[in-house]
Short mmCIF file of C-alpha atoms in Angstrom, two decimals:
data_model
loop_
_atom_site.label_atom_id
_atom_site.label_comp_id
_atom_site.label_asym_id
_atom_site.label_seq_id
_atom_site.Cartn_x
_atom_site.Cartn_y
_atom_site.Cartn_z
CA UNK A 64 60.28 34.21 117.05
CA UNK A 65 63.76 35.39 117.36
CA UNK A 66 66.03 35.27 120.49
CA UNK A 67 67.71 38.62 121.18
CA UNK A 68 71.46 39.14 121.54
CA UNK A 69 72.83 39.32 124.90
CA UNK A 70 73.49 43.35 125.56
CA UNK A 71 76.86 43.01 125.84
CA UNK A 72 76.43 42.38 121.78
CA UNK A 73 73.54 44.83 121.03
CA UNK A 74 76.10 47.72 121.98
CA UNK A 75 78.88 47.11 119.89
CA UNK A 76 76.21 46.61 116.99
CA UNK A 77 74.62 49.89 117.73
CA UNK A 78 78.62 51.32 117.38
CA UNK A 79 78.81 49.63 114.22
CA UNK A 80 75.39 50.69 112.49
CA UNK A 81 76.78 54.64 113.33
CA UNK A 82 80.22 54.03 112.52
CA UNK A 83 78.63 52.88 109.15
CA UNK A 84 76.26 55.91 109.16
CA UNK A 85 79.40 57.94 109.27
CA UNK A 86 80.54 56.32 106.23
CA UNK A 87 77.87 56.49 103.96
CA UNK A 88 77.55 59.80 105.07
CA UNK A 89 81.31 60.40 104.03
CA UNK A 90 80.54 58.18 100.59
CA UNK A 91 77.64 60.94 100.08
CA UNK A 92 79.92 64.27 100.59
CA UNK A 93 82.28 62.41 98.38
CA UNK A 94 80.23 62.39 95.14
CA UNK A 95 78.49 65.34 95.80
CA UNK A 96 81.86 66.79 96.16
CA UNK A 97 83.04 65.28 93.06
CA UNK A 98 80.44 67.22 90.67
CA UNK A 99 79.68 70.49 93.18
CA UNK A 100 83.33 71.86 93.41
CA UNK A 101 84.33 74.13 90.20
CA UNK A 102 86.69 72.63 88.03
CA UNK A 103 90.21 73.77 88.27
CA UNK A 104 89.67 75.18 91.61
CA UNK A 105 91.71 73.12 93.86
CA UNK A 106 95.32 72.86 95.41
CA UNK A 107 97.50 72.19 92.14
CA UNK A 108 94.57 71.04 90.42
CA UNK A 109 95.91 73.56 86.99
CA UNK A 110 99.07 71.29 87.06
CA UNK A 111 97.76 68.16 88.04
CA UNK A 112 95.01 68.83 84.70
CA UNK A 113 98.33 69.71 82.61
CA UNK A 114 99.84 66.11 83.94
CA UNK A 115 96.56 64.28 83.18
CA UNK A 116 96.31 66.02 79.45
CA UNK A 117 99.62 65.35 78.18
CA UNK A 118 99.52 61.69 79.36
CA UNK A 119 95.58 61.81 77.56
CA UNK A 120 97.63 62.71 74.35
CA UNK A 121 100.24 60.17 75.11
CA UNK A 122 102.75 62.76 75.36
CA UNK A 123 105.78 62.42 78.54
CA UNK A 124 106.06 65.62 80.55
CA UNK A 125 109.92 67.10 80.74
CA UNK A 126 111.67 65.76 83.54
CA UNK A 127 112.63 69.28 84.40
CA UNK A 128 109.40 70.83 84.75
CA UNK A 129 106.80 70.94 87.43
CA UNK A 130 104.71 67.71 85.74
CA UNK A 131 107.48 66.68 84.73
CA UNK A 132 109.20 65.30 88.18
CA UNK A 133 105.60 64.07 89.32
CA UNK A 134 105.36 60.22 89.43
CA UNK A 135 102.82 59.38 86.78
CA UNK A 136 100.82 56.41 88.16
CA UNK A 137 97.75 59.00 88.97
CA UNK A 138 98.22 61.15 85.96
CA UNK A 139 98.16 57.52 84.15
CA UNK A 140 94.97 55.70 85.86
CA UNK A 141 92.99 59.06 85.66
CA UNK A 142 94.32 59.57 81.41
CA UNK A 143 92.92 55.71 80.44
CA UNK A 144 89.75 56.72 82.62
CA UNK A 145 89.15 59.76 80.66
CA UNK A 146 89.23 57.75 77.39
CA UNK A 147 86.83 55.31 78.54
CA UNK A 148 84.23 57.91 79.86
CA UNK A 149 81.23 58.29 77.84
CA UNK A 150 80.94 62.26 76.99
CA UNK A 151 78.15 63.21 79.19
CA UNK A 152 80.29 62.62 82.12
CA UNK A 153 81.81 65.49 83.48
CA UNK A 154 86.18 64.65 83.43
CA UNK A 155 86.73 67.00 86.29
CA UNK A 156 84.33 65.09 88.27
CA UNK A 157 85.49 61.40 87.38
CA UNK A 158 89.08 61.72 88.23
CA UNK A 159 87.92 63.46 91.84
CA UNK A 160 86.01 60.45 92.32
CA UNK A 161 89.15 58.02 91.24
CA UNK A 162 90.55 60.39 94.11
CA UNK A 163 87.77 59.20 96.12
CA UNK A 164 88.01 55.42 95.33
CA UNK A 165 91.57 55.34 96.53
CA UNK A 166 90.62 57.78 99.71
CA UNK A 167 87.88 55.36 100.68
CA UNK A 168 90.54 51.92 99.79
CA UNK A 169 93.50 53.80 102.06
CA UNK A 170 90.51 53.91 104.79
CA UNK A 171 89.40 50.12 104.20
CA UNK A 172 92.61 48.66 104.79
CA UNK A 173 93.59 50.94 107.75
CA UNK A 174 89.77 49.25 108.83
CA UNK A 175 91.27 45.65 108.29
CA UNK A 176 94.66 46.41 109.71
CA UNK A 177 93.39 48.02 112.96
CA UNK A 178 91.13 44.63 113.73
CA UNK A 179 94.37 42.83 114.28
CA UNK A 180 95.22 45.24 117.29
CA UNK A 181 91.68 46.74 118.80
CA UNK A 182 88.29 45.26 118.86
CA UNK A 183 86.31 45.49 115.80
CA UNK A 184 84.08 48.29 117.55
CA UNK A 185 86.94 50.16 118.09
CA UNK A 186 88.38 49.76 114.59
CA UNK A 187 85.32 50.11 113.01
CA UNK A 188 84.86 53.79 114.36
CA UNK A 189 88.14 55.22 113.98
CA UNK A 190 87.82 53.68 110.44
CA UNK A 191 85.21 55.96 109.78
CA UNK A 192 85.92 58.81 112.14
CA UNK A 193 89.46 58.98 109.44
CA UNK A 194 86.68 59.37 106.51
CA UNK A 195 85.66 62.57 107.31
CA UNK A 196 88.62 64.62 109.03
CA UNK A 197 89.13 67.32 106.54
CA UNK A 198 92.66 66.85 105.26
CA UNK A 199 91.11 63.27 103.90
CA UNK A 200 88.38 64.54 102.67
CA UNK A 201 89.76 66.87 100.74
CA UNK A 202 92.30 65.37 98.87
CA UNK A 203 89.72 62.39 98.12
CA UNK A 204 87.61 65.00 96.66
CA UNK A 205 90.56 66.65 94.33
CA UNK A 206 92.01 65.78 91.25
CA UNK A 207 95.54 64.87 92.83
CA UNK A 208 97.74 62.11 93.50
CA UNK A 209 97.97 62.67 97.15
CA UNK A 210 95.35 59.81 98.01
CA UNK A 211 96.58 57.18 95.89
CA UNK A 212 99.77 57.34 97.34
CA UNK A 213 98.07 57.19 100.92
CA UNK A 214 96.29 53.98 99.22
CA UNK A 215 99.29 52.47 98.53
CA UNK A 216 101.52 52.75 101.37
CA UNK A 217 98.98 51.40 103.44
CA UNK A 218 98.77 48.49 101.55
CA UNK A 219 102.46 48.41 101.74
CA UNK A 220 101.94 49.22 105.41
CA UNK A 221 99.96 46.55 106.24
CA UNK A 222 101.63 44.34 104.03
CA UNK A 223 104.65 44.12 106.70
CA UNK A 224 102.19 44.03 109.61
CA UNK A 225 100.81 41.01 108.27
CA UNK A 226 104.27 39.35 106.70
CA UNK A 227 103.38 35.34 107.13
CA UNK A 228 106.77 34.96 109.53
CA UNK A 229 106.26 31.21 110.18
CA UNK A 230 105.15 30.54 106.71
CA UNK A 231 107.72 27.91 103.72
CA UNK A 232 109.46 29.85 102.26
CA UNK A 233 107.95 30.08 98.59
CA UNK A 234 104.94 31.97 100.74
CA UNK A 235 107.75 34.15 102.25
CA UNK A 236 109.26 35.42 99.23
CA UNK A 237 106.09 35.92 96.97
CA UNK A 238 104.57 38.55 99.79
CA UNK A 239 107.92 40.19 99.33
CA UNK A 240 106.93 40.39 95.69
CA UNK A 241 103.75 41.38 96.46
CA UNK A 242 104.73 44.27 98.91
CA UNK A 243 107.83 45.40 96.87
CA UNK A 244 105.52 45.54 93.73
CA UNK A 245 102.76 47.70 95.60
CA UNK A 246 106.37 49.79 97.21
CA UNK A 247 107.16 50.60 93.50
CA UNK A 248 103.29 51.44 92.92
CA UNK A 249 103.36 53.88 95.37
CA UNK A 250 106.34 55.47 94.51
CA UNK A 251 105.17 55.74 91.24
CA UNK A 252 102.12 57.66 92.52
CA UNK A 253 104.07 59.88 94.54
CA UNK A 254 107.96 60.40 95.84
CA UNK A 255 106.32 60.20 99.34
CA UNK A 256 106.22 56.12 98.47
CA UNK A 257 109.78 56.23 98.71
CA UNK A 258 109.75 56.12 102.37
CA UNK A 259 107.95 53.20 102.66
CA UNK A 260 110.25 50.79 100.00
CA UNK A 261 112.85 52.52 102.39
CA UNK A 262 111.35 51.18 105.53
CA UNK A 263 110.35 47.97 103.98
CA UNK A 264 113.65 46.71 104.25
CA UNK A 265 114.85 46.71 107.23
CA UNK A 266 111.09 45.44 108.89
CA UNK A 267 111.17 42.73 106.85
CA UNK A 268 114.60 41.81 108.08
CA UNK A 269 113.47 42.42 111.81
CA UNK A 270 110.73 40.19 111.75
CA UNK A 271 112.83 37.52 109.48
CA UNK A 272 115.43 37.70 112.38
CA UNK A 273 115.00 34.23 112.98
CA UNK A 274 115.49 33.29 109.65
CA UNK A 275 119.02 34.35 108.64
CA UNK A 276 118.71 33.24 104.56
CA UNK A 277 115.36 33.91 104.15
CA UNK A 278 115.33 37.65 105.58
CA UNK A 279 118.42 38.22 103.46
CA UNK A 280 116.80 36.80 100.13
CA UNK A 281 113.10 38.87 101.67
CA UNK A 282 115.07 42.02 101.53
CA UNK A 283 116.80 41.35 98.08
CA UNK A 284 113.55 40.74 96.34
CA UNK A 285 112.43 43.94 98.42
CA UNK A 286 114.91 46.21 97.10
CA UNK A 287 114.67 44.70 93.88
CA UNK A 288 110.85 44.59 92.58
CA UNK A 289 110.80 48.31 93.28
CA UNK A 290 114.02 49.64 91.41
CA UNK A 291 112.84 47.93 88.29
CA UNK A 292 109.51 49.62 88.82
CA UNK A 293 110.34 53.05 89.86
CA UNK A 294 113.43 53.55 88.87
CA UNK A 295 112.60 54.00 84.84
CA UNK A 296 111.15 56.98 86.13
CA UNK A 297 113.42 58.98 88.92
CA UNK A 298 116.71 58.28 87.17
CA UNK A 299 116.00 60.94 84.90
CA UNK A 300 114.27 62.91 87.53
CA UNK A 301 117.71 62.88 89.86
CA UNK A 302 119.85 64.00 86.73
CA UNK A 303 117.54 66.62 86.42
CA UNK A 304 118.25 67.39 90.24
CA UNK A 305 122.22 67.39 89.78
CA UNK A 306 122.15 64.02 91.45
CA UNK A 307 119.83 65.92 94.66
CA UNK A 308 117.26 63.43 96.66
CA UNK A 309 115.75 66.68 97.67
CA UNK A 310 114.89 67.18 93.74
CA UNK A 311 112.31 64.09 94.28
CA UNK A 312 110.42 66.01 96.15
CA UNK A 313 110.68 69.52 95.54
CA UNK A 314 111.57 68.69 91.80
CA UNK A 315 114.72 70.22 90.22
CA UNK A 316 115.72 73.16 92.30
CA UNK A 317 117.23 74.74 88.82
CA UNK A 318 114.05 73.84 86.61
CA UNK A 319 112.30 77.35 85.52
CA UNK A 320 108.72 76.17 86.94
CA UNK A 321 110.06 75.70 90.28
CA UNK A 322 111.85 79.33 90.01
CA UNK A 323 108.81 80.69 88.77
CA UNK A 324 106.98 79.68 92.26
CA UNK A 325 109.15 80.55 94.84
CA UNK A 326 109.09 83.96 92.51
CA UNK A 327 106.00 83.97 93.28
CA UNK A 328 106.16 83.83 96.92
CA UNK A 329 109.60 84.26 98.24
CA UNK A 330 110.64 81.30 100.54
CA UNK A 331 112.36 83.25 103.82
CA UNK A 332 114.17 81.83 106.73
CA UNK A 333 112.91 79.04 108.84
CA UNK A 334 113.86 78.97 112.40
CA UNK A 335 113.87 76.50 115.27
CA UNK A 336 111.55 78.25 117.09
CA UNK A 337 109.02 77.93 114.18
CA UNK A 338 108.84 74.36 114.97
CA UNK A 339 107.85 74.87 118.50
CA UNK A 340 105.25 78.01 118.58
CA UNK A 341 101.31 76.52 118.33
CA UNK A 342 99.70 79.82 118.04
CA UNK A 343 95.90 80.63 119.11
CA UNK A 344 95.46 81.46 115.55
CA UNK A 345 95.70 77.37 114.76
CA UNK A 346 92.40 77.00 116.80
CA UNK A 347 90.96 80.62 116.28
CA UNK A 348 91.28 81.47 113.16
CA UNK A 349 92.58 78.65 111.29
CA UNK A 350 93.58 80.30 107.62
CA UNK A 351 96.89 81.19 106.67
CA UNK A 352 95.75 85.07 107.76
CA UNK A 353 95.40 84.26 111.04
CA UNK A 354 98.01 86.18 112.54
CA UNK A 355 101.25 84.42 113.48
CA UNK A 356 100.17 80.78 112.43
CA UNK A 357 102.19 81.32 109.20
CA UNK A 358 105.38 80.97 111.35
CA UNK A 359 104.32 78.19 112.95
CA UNK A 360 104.76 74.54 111.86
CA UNK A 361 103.06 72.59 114.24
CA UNK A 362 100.09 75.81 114.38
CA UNK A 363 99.68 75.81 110.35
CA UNK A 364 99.95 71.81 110.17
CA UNK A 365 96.52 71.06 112.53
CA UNK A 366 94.90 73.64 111.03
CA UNK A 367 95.66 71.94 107.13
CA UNK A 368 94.54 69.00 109.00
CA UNK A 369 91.08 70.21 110.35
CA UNK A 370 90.44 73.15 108.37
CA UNK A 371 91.45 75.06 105.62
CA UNK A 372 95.14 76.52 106.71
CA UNK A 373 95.12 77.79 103.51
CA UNK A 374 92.56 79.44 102.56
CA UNK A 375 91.83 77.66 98.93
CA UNK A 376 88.82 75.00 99.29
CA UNK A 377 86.26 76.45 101.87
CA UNK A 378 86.47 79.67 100.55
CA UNK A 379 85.09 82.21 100.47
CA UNK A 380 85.45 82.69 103.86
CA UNK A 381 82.49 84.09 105.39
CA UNK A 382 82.36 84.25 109.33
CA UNK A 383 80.18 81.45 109.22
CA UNK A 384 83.08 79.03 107.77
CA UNK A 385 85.65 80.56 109.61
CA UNK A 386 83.36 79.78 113.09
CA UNK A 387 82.49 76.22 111.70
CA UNK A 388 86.70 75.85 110.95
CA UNK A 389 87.31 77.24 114.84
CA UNK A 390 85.18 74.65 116.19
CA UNK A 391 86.73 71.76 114.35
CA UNK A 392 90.41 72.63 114.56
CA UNK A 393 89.37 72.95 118.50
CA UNK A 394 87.38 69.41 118.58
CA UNK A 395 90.93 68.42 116.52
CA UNK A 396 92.45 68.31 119.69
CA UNK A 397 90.74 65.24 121.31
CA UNK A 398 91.82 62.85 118.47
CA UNK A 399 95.39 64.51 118.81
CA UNK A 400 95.49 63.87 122.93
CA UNK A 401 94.05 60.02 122.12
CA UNK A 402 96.74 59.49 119.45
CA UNK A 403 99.77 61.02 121.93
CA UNK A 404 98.30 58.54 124.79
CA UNK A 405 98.28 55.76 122.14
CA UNK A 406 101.31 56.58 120.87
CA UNK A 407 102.83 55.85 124.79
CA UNK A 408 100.99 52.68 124.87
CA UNK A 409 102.32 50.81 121.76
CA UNK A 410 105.93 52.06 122.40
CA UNK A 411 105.62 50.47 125.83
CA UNK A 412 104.38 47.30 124.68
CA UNK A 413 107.22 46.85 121.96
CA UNK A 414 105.15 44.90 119.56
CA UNK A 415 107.25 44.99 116.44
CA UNK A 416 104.55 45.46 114.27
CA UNK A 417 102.83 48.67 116.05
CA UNK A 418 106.75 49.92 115.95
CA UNK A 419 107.22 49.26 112.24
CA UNK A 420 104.59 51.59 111.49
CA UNK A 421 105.19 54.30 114.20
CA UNK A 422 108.45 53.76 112.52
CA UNK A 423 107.26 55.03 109.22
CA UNK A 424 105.08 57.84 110.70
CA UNK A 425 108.24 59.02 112.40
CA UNK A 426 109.96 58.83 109.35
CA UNK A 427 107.57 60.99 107.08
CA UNK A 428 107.55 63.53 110.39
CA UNK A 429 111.58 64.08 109.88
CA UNK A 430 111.37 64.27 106.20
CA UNK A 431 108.45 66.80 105.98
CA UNK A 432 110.23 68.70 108.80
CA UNK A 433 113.32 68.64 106.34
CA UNK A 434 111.28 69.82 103.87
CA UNK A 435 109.45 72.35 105.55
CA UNK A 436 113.08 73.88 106.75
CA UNK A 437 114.75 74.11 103.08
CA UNK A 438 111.50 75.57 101.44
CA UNK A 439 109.87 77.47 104.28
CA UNK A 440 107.00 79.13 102.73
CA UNK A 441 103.69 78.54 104.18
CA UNK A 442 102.36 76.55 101.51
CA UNK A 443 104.92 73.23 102.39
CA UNK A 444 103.31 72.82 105.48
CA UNK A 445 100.18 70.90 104.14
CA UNK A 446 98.93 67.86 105.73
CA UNK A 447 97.81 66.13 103.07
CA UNK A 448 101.20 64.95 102.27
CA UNK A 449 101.66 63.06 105.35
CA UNK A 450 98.41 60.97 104.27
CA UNK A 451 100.69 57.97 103.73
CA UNK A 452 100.70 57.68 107.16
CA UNK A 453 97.41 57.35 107.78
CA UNK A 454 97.55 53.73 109.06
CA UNK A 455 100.31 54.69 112.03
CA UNK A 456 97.65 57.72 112.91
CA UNK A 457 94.75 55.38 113.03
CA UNK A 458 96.29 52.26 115.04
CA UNK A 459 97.43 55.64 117.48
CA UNK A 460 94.07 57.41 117.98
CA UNK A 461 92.60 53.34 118.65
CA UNK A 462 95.00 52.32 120.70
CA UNK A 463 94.25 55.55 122.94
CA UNK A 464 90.28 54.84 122.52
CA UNK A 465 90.36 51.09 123.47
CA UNK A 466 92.83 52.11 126.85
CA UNK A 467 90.00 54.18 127.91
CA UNK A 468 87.81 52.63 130.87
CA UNK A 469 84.37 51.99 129.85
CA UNK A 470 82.28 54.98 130.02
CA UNK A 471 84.68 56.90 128.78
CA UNK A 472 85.44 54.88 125.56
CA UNK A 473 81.89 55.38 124.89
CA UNK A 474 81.69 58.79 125.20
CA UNK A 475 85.25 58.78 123.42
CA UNK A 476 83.67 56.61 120.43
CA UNK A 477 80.73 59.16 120.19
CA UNK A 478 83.09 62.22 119.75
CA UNK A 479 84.84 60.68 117.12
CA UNK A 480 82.16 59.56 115.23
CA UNK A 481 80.83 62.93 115.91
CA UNK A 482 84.01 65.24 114.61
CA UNK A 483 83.98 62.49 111.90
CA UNK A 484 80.51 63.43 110.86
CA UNK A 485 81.34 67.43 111.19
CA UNK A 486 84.59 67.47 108.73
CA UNK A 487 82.48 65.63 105.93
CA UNK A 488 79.85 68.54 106.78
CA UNK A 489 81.80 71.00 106.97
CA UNK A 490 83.75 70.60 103.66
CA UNK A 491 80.52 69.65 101.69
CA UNK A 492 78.55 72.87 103.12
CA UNK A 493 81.88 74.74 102.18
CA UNK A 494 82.11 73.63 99.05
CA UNK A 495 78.27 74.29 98.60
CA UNK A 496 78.77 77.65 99.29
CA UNK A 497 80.72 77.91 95.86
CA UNK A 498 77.96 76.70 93.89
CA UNK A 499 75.82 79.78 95.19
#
């Protein structure tokens, strides 16, 4: 006959079985996703398909054009994948699910990562409480590159969390390799993975400090690995530009495709103040017709996050979504306090590795805001492209669970796992709607 575990270990076992409920439950919506959604109908998805094709038919996309200043890694994977499915399998569907694969990888190492700063409770059900906020699961249900660039800055991420400081040398310089090869990777998969070969630098010469020679030689093989990677592929791409680092991202401000979109819907002014409004529409009516939220950056970016801002995947919106989006973007708001409080916390303790990777998040923050100012249409305010930082926004939200006293950790736990479990619902019941 078995002894039974002391309750002080039956509790964080019972946190673990529904943080892994969660999951699965995530893994579910995921494939059902995958197959349920119509083909073509997501954000890009026409372009991203054109990408995929030409790459299928071993054809490169002008550096010029829309596909054509996309990093290819994605467009690459999901091309040999299509040659190696049998024909009975739907293409649409396996590339959303390579989508998912990465999604679910990004979440795995933010799981591993956050162990080395909360309790395994505590990292275990933010892990999964991440799987099914909507701006995740989203772009890990889309044909897109967006989550395997969020995979691989969080490798890269976690990479210089865990960088072997005490280690010989030889050990030194080959996780260099190893984290300037992923840096490259990511890049590669989207310009977003820029910022983190930029920030890889000077962390690794922070926490080499002690170490004069071998930081300097660290950052060398840093800079290095990823410019013979990546930069095959963006020289061309900044020539196209005139020479712009803005061109990275919004591709060549001359090229005809990008004309052809802001033709499309004209970009207007951005103003200070747009950056400071949160409008009730964000909570109320979170769609990009909710009245005023178009204005508003911080307003239009938590709805992306925990709804549809908009208006393009839970559609068609029937009051019965738009209720279901209120009542998320409006739960939204716990995780956002507990990542704030966090946020406090780890600057105060001024552990260099919680600050390399606020470091980053801040980083992505001032570039989208950049972005956000010189193309100001509603449609640049999506969350999904600050997945890459979805490590800094985990260890945030944990750090703010584990500071809360007991009872109220628990009952923080539970809503998170509970918001987690509503997103995953909410965008497979949305997407089930189109299948009607």
């Amino acid at each position: 006959m078995g002894v039974s575990p002391p309750d002080g270990e039956r509790v964080p076992r019972a946190w673990a079985l529904a943080a892994a409920a969660v999951a699965v439950a995530a893994l579910a919506s995921r494939a059902f996703n995958a197959f349920a959604y119509t083909p073509l109908r997501g954000y890009d998805a026409a372009g991203h398909a054109v990408s995929i094709f030409a790459l299928f038919e071993g054809r490169l996309p002008t550096p010029g054009s829309w596909d054509g200043f996309q990093p290819p890694l994605y467009y690459a994977a999901a091309a040999a994948v299509w040659h190696l499915l049998p024909e009975a399998v739907p293409v649409h569907a396996a590339l959303r699910l390579l989508s998912a694969a990465a999604g679910f990888g990004a979440v795995a190492i933010v799981w591993r990562t956050l162990r080395d700063f909360v309790s395994e409770t505590d990292a275990a059900v933010v892990s999964a409480f991440l799987l099914g906020v909507p701006v995740l699961a989203l772009a890990s249900s889309m044909v897109g590159n967006e989550s395997t660039c969020a995979l691989l800055v969080t490798a890269v991420l976690a990479r210089l969390v865990r960088l072997p400081v005490k280690a010989g040398e030889g050990r030194v310089l080959r996780h260099a390799f190893g984290t300037g090869l992923l840096g490259g990777l990511a890049a590669l998969s989207k310009t977003t993975g820029l910022g983190a070969v930029a920030l890889a630098l000077p962390a690794s010469a922070l926490r080499l400090r002690a170490r004069p020679r071998l930081a300097l030689a660290s950052v060398l093989v840093l800079g290095l690995v990823p410019t013979l990677v990546a930069g095959p592929f963006f020289a061309p791409i900044l020539r196209a530009a005139g020479g712009s680092p803005v061109g990275l991202v919004t591709g060549a401000a001359s090229s005809r495709a990008v004309q052809q979109a802001m033709a499309l819907q004209p970009p207007g002014e951005r103003h200070l103040a747009d950056y400071l409004s949160f409008p009730s529409a964000a909570l109320r009516t979170p769609v990009f017709r909710g009245e005023g939220l178009e204005r508003s950056v911080p307003g239009l970016l938590h709805a992306s996050t925990w709804s549809d801002a908009h208006a393009h995947f839970l559609v068609p919106v029937t009051p019965g979504v738009l209720r279901a989006e209120s009542a998320l973007a409006i739960a939204g708001l716990l995780p956002l306090a507990l990542a704030a409080f966090g946020a406090g916390r780890l600057l105060s303790r001024r552990d260099v590795r919680a600050g390399v990777l606020l470091a980053f998040a801040a980083l992505l923050l001032l570039a989208f805001a950049r972005v956000t100012w010189l193309v100001p249409t509603y449609s640049a305010v999506k969350a999904s492209y600050l997945l890459p930082a979805l490590l800094p926004a985990g260890l945030c939200v944990a750090s703010g669970l584990a500071a809360l006293p007991g009872s109220w950790r628990s009952a923080g736990r539970g809503a998170l796992l509970g918001i987690g479990l509503a997103g995953t619902a909410l965008t497979t019941w949305g997407w089930h709607l189109w299948t009607q």
